[in-house]
Coordinates of C-alpha atoms in Angstrom, one line a residue:
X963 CA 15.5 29.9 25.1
X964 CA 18.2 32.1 23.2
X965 CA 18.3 32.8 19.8
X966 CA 21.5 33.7 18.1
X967 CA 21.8 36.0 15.1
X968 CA 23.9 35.0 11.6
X969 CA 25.8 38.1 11.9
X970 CA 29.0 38.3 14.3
X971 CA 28.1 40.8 17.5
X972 CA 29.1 44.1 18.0
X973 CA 31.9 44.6 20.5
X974 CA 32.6 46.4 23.4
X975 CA 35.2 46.5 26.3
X976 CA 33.1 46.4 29.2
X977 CA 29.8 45.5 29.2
X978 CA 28.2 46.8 32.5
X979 CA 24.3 45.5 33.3
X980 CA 22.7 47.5 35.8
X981 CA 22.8 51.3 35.9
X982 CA 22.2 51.6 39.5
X983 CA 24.8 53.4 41.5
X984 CA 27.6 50.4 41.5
X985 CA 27.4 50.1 37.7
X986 CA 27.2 53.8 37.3
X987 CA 30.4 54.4 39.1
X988 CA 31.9 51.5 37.2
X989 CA 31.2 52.8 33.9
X990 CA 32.0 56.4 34.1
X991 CA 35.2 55.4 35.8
X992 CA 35.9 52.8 33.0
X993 CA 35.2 55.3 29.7
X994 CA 37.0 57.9 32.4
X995 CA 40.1 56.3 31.3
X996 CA 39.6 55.5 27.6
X997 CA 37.3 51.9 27.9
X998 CA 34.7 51.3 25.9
X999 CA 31.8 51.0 27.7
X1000 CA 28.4 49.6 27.1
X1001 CA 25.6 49.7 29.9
X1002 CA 22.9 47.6 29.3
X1003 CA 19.5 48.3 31.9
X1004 CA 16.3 46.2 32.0
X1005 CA 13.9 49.4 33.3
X1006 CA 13.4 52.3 30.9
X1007 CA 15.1 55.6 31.6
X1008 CA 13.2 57.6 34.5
X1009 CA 13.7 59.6 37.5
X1010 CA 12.0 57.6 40.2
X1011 CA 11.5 59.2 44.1
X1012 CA 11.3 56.1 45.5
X1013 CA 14.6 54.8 46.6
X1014 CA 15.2 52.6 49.6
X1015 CA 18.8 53.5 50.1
X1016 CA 19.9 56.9 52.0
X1017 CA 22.9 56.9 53.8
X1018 CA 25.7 58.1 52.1
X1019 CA 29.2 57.2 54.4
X1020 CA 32.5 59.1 55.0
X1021 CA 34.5 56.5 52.4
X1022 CA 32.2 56.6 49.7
X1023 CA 32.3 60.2 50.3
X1024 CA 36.2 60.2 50.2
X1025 CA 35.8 58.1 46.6
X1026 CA 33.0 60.5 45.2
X1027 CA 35.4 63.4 46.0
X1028 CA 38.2 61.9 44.5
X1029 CA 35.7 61.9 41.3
X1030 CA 34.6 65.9 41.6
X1031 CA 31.0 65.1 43.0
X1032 CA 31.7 65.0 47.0
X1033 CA 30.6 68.6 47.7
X1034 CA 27.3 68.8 45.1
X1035 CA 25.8 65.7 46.7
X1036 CA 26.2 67.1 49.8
X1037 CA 24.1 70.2 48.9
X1038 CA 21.4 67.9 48.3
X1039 CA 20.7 66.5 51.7
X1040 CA 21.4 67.1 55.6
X1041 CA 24.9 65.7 57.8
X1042 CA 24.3 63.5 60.5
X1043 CA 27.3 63.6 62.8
X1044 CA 26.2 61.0 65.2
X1045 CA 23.9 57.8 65.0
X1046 CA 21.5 57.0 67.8
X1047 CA 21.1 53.0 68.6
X1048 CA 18.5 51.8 70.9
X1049 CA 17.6 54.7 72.6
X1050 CA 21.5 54.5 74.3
X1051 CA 24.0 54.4 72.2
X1052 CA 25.6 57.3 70.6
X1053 CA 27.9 57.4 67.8
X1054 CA 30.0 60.5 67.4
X1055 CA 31.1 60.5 63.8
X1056 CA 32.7 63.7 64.0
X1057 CA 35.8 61.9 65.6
X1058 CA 36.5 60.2 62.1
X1059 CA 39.3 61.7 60.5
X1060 CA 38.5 62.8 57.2
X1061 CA 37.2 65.8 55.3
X1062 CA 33.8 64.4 55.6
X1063 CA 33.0 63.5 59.7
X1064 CA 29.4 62.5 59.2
X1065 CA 26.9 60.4 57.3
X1066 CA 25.2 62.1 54.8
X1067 CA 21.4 61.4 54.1
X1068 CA 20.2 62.3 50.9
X1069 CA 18.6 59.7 48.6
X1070 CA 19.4 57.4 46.3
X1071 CA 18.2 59.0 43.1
X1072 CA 20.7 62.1 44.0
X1073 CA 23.8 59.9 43.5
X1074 CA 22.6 57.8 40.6
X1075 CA 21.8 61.5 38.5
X1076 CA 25.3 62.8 39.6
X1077 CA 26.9 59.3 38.2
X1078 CA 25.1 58.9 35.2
X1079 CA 25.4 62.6 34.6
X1080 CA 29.4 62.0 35.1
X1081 CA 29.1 58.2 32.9
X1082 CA 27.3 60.2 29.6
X1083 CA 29.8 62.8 30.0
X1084 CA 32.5 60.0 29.9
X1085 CA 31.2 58.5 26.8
X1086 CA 29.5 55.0 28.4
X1087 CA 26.8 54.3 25.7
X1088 CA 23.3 53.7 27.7
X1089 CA 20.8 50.7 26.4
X1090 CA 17.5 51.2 28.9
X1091 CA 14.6 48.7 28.5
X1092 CA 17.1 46.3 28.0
X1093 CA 17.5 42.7 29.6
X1094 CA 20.0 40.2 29.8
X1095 CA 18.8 37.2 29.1
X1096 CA 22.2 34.6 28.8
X1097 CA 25.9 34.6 28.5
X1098 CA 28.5 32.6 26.9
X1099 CA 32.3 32.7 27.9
X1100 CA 35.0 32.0 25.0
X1101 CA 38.4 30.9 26.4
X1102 CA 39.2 30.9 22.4
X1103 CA 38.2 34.2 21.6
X1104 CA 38.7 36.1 25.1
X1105 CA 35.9 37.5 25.1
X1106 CA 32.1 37.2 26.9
X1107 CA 29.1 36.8 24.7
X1108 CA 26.0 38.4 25.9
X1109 CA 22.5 37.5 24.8
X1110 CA 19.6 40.5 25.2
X1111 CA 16.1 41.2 25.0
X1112 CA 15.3 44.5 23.2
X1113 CA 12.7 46.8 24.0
X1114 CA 10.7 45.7 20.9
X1115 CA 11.1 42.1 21.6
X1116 CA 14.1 41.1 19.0
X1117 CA 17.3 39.3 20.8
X1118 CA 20.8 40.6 19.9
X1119 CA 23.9 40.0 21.3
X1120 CA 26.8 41.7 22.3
X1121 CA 30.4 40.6 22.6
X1122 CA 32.6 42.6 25.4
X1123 CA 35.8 41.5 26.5
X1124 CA 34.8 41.0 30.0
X1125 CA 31.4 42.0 31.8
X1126 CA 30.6 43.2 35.2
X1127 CA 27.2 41.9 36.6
X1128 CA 25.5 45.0 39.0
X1129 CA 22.2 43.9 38.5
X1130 CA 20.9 43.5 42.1
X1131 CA 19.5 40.6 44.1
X1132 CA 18.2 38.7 41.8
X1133 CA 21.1 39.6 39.4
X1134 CA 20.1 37.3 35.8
X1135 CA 24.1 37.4 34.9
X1136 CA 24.6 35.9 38.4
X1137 CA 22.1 33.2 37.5
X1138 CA 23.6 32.7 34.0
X1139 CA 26.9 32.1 35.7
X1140 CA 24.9 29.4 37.8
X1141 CA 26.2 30.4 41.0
X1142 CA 24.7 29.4 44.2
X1143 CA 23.7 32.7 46.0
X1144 CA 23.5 31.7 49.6
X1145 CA 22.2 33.2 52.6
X1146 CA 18.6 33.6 54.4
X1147 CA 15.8 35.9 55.2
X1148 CA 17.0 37.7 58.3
X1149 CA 13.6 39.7 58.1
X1150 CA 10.8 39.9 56.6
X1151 CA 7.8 43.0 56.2
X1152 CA 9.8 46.2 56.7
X1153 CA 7.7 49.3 56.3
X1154 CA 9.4 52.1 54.6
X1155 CA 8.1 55.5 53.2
X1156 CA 9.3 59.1 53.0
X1157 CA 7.0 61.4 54.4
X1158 CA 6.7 64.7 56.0
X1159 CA 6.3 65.6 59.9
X1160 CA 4.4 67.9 62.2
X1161 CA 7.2 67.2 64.6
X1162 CA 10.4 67.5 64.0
X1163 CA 12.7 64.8 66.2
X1164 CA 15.5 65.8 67.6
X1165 CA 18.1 63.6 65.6
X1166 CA 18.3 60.2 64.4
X1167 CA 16.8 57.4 65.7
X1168 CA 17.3 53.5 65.9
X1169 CA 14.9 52.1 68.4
X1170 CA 13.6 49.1 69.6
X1171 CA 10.9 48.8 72.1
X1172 CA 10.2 45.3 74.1
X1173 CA 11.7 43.7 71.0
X1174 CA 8.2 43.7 68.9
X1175 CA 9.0 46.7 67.0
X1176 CA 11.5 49.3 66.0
X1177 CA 11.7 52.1 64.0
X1178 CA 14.2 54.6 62.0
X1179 CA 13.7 57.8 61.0
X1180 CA 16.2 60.3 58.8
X1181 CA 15.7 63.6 57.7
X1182 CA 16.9 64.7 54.2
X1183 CA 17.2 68.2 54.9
X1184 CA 14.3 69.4 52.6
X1185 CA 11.5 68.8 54.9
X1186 CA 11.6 65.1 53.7
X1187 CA 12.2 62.2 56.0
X1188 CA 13.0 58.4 55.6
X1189 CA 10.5 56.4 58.2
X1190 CA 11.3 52.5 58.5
X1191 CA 9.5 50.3 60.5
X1192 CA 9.3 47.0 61.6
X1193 CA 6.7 45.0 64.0
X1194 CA 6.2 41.3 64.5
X1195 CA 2.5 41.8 64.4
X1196 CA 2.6 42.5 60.9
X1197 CA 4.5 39.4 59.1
X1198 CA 3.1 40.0 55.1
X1199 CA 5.3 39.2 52.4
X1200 CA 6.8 42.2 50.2
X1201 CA 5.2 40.9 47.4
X1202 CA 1.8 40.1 48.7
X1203 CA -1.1 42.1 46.8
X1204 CA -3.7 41.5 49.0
X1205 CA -2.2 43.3 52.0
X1206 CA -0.7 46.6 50.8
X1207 CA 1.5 48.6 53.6
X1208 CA -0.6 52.0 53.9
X1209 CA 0.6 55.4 56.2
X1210 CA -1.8 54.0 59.3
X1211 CA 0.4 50.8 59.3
X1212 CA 3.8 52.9 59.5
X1213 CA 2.3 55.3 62.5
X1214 CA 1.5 52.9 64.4
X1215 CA 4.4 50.5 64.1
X1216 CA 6.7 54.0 65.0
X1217 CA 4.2 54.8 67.8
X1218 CA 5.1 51.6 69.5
X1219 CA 8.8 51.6 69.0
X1220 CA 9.2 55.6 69.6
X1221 CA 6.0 56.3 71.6
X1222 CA 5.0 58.8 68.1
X1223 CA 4.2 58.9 65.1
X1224 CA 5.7 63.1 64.7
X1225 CA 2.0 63.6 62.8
X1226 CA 3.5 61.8 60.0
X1227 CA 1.8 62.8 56.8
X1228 CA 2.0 63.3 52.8
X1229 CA 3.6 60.2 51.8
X1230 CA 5.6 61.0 48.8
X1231 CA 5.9 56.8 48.1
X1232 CA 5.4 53.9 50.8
X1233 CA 6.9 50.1 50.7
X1234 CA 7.2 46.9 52.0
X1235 CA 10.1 44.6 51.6
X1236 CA 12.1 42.1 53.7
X1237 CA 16.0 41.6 54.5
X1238 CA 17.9 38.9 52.9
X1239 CA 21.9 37.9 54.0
X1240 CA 23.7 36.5 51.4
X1241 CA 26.8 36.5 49.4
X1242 CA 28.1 34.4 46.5
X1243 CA 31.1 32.6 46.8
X1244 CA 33.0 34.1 44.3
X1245 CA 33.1 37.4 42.8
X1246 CA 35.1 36.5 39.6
X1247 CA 34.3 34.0 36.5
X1248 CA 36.4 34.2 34.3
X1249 CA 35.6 37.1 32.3
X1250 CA 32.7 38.0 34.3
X1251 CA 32.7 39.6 37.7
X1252 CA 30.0 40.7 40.3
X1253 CA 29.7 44.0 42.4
X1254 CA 27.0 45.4 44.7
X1255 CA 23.8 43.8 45.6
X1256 CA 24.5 40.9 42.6
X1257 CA 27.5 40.0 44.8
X1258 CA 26.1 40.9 48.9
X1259 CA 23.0 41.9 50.0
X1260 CA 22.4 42.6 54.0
X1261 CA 20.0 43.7 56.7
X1262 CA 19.5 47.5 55.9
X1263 CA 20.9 48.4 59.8
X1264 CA 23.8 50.9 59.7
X1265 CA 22.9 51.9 55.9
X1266 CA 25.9 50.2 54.6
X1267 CA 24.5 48.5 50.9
X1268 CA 25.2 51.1 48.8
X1269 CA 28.2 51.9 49.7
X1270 CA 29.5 49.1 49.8
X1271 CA 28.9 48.4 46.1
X1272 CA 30.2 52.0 45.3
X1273 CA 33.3 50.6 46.9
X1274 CA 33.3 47.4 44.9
X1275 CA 33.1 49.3 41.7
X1276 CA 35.7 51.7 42.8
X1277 CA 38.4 48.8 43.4
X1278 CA 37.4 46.9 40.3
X1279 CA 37.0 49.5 37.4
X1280 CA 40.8 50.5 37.7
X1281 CA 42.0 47.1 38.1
X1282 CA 40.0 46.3 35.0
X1283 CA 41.2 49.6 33.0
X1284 CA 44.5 48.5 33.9
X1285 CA 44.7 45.3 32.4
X1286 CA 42.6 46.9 29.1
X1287 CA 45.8 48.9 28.5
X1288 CA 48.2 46.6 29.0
X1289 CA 49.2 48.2 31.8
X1290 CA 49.6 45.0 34.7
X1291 CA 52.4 42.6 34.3
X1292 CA 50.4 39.9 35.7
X1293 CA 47.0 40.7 34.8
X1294 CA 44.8 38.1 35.9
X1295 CA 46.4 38.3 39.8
X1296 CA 45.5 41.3 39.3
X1297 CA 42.0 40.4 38.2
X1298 CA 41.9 38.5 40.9
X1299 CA 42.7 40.6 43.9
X1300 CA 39.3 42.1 43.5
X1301 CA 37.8 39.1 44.7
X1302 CA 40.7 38.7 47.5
X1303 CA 40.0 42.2 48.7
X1304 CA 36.5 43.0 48.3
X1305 CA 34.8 39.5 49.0
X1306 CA 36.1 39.7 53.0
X1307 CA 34.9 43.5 53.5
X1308 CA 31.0 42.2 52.0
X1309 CA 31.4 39.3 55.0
X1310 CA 32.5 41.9 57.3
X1311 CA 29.6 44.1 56.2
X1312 CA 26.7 41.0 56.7
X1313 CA 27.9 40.5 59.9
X1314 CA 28.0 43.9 61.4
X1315 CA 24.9 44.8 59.7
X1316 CA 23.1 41.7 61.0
X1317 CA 24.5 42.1 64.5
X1318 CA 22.5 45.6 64.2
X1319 CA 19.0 44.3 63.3
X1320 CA 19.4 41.2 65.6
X1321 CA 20.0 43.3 68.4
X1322 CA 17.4 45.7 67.5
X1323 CA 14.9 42.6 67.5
X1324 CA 16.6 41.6 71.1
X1325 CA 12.7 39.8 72.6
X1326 CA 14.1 37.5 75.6
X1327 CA 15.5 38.5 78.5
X1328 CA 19.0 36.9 77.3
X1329 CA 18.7 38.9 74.1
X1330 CA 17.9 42.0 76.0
X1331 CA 21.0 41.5 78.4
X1332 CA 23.0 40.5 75.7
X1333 CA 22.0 44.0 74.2
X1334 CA 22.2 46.1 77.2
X1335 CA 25.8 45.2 77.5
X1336 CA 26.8 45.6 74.4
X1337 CA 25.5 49.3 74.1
X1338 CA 27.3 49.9 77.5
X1339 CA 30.2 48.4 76.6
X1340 CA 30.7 50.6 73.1
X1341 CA 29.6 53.8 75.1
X1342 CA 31.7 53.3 77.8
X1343 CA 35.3 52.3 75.6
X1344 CA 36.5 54.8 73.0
X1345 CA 38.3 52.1 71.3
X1346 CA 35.2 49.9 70.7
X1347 CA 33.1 52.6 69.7
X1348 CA 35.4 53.8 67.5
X1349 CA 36.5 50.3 65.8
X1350 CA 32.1 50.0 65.0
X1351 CA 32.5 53.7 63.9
X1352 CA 35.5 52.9 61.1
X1353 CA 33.6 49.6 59.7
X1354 CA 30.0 51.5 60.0
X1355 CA 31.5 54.5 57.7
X1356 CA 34.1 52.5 55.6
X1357 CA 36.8 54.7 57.1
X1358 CA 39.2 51.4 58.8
X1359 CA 38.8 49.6 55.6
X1360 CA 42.0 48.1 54.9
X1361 CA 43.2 44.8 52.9
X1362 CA 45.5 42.3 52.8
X1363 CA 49.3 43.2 52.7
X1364 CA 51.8 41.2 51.8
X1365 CA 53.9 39.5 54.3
X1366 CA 56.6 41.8 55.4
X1367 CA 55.4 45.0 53.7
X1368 CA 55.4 48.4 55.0
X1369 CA 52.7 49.1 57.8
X1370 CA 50.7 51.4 55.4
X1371 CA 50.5 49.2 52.7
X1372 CA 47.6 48.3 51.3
X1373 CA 45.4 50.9 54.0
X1374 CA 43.4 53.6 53.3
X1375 CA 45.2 57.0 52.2
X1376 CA 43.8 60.0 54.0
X1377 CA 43.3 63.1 52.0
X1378 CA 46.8 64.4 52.7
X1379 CA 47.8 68.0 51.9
X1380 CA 50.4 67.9 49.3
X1381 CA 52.2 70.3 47.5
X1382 CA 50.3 69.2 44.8
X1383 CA 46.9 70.3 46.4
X1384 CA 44.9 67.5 48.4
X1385 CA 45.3 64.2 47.7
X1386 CA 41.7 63.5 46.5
X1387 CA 42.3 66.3 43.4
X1388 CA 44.8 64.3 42.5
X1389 CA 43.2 61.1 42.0
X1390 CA 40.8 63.0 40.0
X1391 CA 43.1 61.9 36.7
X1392 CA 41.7 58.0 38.1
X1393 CA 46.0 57.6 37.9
X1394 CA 47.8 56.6 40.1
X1395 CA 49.5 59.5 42.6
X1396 CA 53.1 58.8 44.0
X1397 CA 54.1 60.8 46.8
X1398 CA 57.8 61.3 47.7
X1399 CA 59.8 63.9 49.6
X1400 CA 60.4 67.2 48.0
X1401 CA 63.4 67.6 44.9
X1402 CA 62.6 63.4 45.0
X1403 CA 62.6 62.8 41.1
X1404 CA 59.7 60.1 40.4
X1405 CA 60.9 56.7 38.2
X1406 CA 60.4 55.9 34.6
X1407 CA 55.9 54.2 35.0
X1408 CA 54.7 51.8 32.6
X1409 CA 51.8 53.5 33.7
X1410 CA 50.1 57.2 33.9
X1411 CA 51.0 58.6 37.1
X1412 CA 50.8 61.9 39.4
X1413 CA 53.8 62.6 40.9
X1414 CA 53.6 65.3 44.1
X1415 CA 55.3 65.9 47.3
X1416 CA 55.3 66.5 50.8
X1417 CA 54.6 69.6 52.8
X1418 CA 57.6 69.5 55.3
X1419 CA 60.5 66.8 56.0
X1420 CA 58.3 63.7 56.2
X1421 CA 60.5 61.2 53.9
X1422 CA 58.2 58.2 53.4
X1423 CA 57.4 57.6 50.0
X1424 CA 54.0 56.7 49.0
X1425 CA 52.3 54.6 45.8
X1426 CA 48.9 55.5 45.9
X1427 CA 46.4 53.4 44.0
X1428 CA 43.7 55.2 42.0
X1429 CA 40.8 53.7 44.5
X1430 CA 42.9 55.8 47.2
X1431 CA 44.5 52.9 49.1
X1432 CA 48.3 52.2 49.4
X1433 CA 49.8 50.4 47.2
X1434 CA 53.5 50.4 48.4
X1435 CA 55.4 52.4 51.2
X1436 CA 59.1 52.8 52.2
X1437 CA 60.9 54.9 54.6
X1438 CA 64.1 55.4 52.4
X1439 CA 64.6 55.2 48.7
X1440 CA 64.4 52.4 47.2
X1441 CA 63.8 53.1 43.3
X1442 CA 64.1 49.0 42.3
X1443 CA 61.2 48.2 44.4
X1444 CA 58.7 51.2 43.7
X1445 CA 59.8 50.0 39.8
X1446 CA 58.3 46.7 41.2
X1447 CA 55.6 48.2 42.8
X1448 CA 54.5 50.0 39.7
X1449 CA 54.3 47.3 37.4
X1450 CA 52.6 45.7 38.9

């Protein structure tokens, strides 16, 4: 039950709930551009070590850079260039072509301080210890009501223009929108901890034994490392009290799937939790839109859940900006491309990730075969390797283009070298950057817009959205249509 007050709410542009990293991003990039931004979080403000995500990948990389926080994150953990699978199959990262060839592991807490650090600096106005508890949407008034607990008790409400639900699994605005989240537990009693080692391994491991167990472990670089293991011995539900997960648990599940335990010791925090697949149907209502783990959440194989959100909040928070100053002709196709890009990449991401764990659980002899060829297969052929190694790290995103469009449209941009400086400075102004050949004058933008040039001949001309994917290409001028192109 909701209670509503007499007076009319306060009102905000955006109204963000949940400050992990997907809402973080989302905000600061939102008051980055002038939105008013309110971010509303049910737990109180702290610092917590205990963080299940890790794995920071090339693309989110390439989109943290492009915000001035790439290189200090990177000082706070260690750079994996290849990921081990099964004992047999090697990943070489450092064949991805970008300015950041690996997977970084650091954890989660790192990026959330550098993103809230950036989202104060911004001017995104924090509520912690506060919970949504309802929402209305008002065709009539444009606007989304939201109804919240306070951290003394009282209920308030808070009127934003539209509202961005990045509130995890269990997301409440998902629930208020009624929306069917569905999906199914792909695994359940995973034992994770950080802890320190007597024995260093020699890199990263994914393994999986005779199918009963398997184990991961991840160094942080600071004499930390992430230890996750699974064993079908041990079925307990995450949120059973009566059987806690303790250290023996984790050294003996790694024993079996590694063959030791590296004298693990000194655990910082230890967990247990299970693996859910699901996705909702749609990631737009109306006003109200859903990113990260409230939209997707996957087996934890191939570390691909935060990033993931961090690239939903990238391709919605300058869509959304865009449309908040009355800068889209069409604003609600625009609106609505976040769904039509973003909701195929988070099925894309279920399956890949899923493939990973199943095959890691392989028991039968079919499974194992199945398994065994599939390793040799992706070791053996550079192009399949490579094709996991792009969807793995974000890298060979791409979306939809339209029919007929240039090739690079609608791809990722690489961090070209412009006259300008890189390409990822530019995007730093969250505009977006148009790149033509040098004298080219750029056209009258409804928009803000960096204009640079190419090093060399090269005559393609390039529109460049602010999330760093192409938004229009030609090979010869053609000022009408990158007039179109811009308005849109």
């Amino acid at each position: 039950m909701t209670t509503t007050p007499s007076t009319a709410p306060d009102t905000v542009d955006v109204l963000v709930v949940g400050a992990g990293p997907t809402g973080l991003l989302l905000a600061g990039d939102l008051a980055a551009q002038g939105v008013s931004v309110t971010l509303v979080e049910r737990r109180p403000h702290r610092t917590s070590n205990m963080t299940r995500a890790f794995a920071v990948h090339a693309r989110t990389l390439e989109l943290l850079d492009s915000r001035g926080l790439a290189d200090e994150l990177i000082k706070t953990g260690t750079s994996l260039v290849s990921l081990r699978f099964f004992g047999k199959l090697s990943l070489d990262l450092s064949r991805l072509r970008t300015r950041f060839p690996f997977v970084l592991i650091t954890p989660q807490y790192e990026v959330e301080r550098l993103l809230e650090r950036r989202a104060r600096t911004a001017g995104v106005r924090f509520r912690y210890d506060t919970e949504l508890t309802g929402l209305q949407q008002s065709a009539a008034s444009e606007s989304v009501t939201a109804e919240l607990r306070e951290p003394d008790g009282s209920r308030t409400t808070l009127a934003a223009r539209y509202l961005v639900g990045a509130d995890g699994m269990r997301s409440p605005v998902r629930q208020a929108l009624g929306l069917p989240f569905p999906g199914r537990s792909v695994i359940r009693s995973i034992a994770l901890a950080d802890v320190r080692l007597t024995e260093e391994p020699d890199d990263i491991l994914t393994v999986s034994g005779d199918g009963d167990a398997f184990a991961f472990v991840a160094p942080f670089g600071d004499g930390w490392y992430r230890v996750m293991g699974w064993s079908s011995a041990r079925q307990s539900a995450d949120s059973d009290p009566t059987d806690p997960v303790d250290l023996d648990e984790l050294r003996e599940i790694t024993r079996l799937a590694l063959g030791t335990d590296y004298g693990m010791h000194d655990a910082r925090w230890i967990s247990r939790f299970h693996s859910d697949e699901r996705q909702v149907p749609s990631y737009r209502t109306g006003r109200v839109f859903l990113a990260g783990d409230a939209a997707h959440v996957h087996s934890p194989a191939g570390g691909q859940g935060m990033n993931t959100g961090l690239q939903d909040a990238a391709n919605l928070s300058w869509k959304l900006a865009a449309v908040l100053r009355g800068q889209s002709a069409d604003p609600e196709a625009l609106l609505d491309s976040y769904h039509a890009e973003r909701h195929p990449v988070g099925t894309k991401v279920l399956r890949s990730s899923g493939a990973l764990i199943r095959l890691a659980m392989a028991r039968t002899p079919l499974q194992r075969t199945v398994r065994t060829i599939a390793t040799t297969a992706l070791s053996m052929v550079r192009p399949a390797s490579d094709k996991v190694i792009g969807m793995v790290s974000g890298i060979s995103i791409a979306y939809p283009a339209p029919r007929g469009a240039h090739p690079l449209t609608a791809k990722r941009a690489p961090d070209l070298s412009l006259r300008e400086g890189r390409l990822h400075q530019l995007l730093r102004d969250g505009t977006f950057v148009l790149v033509t050949p040098d004298g080219s004058a750029a056209p009258a933008s409804p928009a803000p817009l960096v204009h640079a040039h190419w090093r060399g001949d090269r005559t393609t001309t390039l529109l460049i959205r602010p999330d760093g994917y192409i938004a229009w290409a030609s090979d010869h001028a053609d000022p009408a249509a990158l007039r179109a192109a811009l308005s849109r």
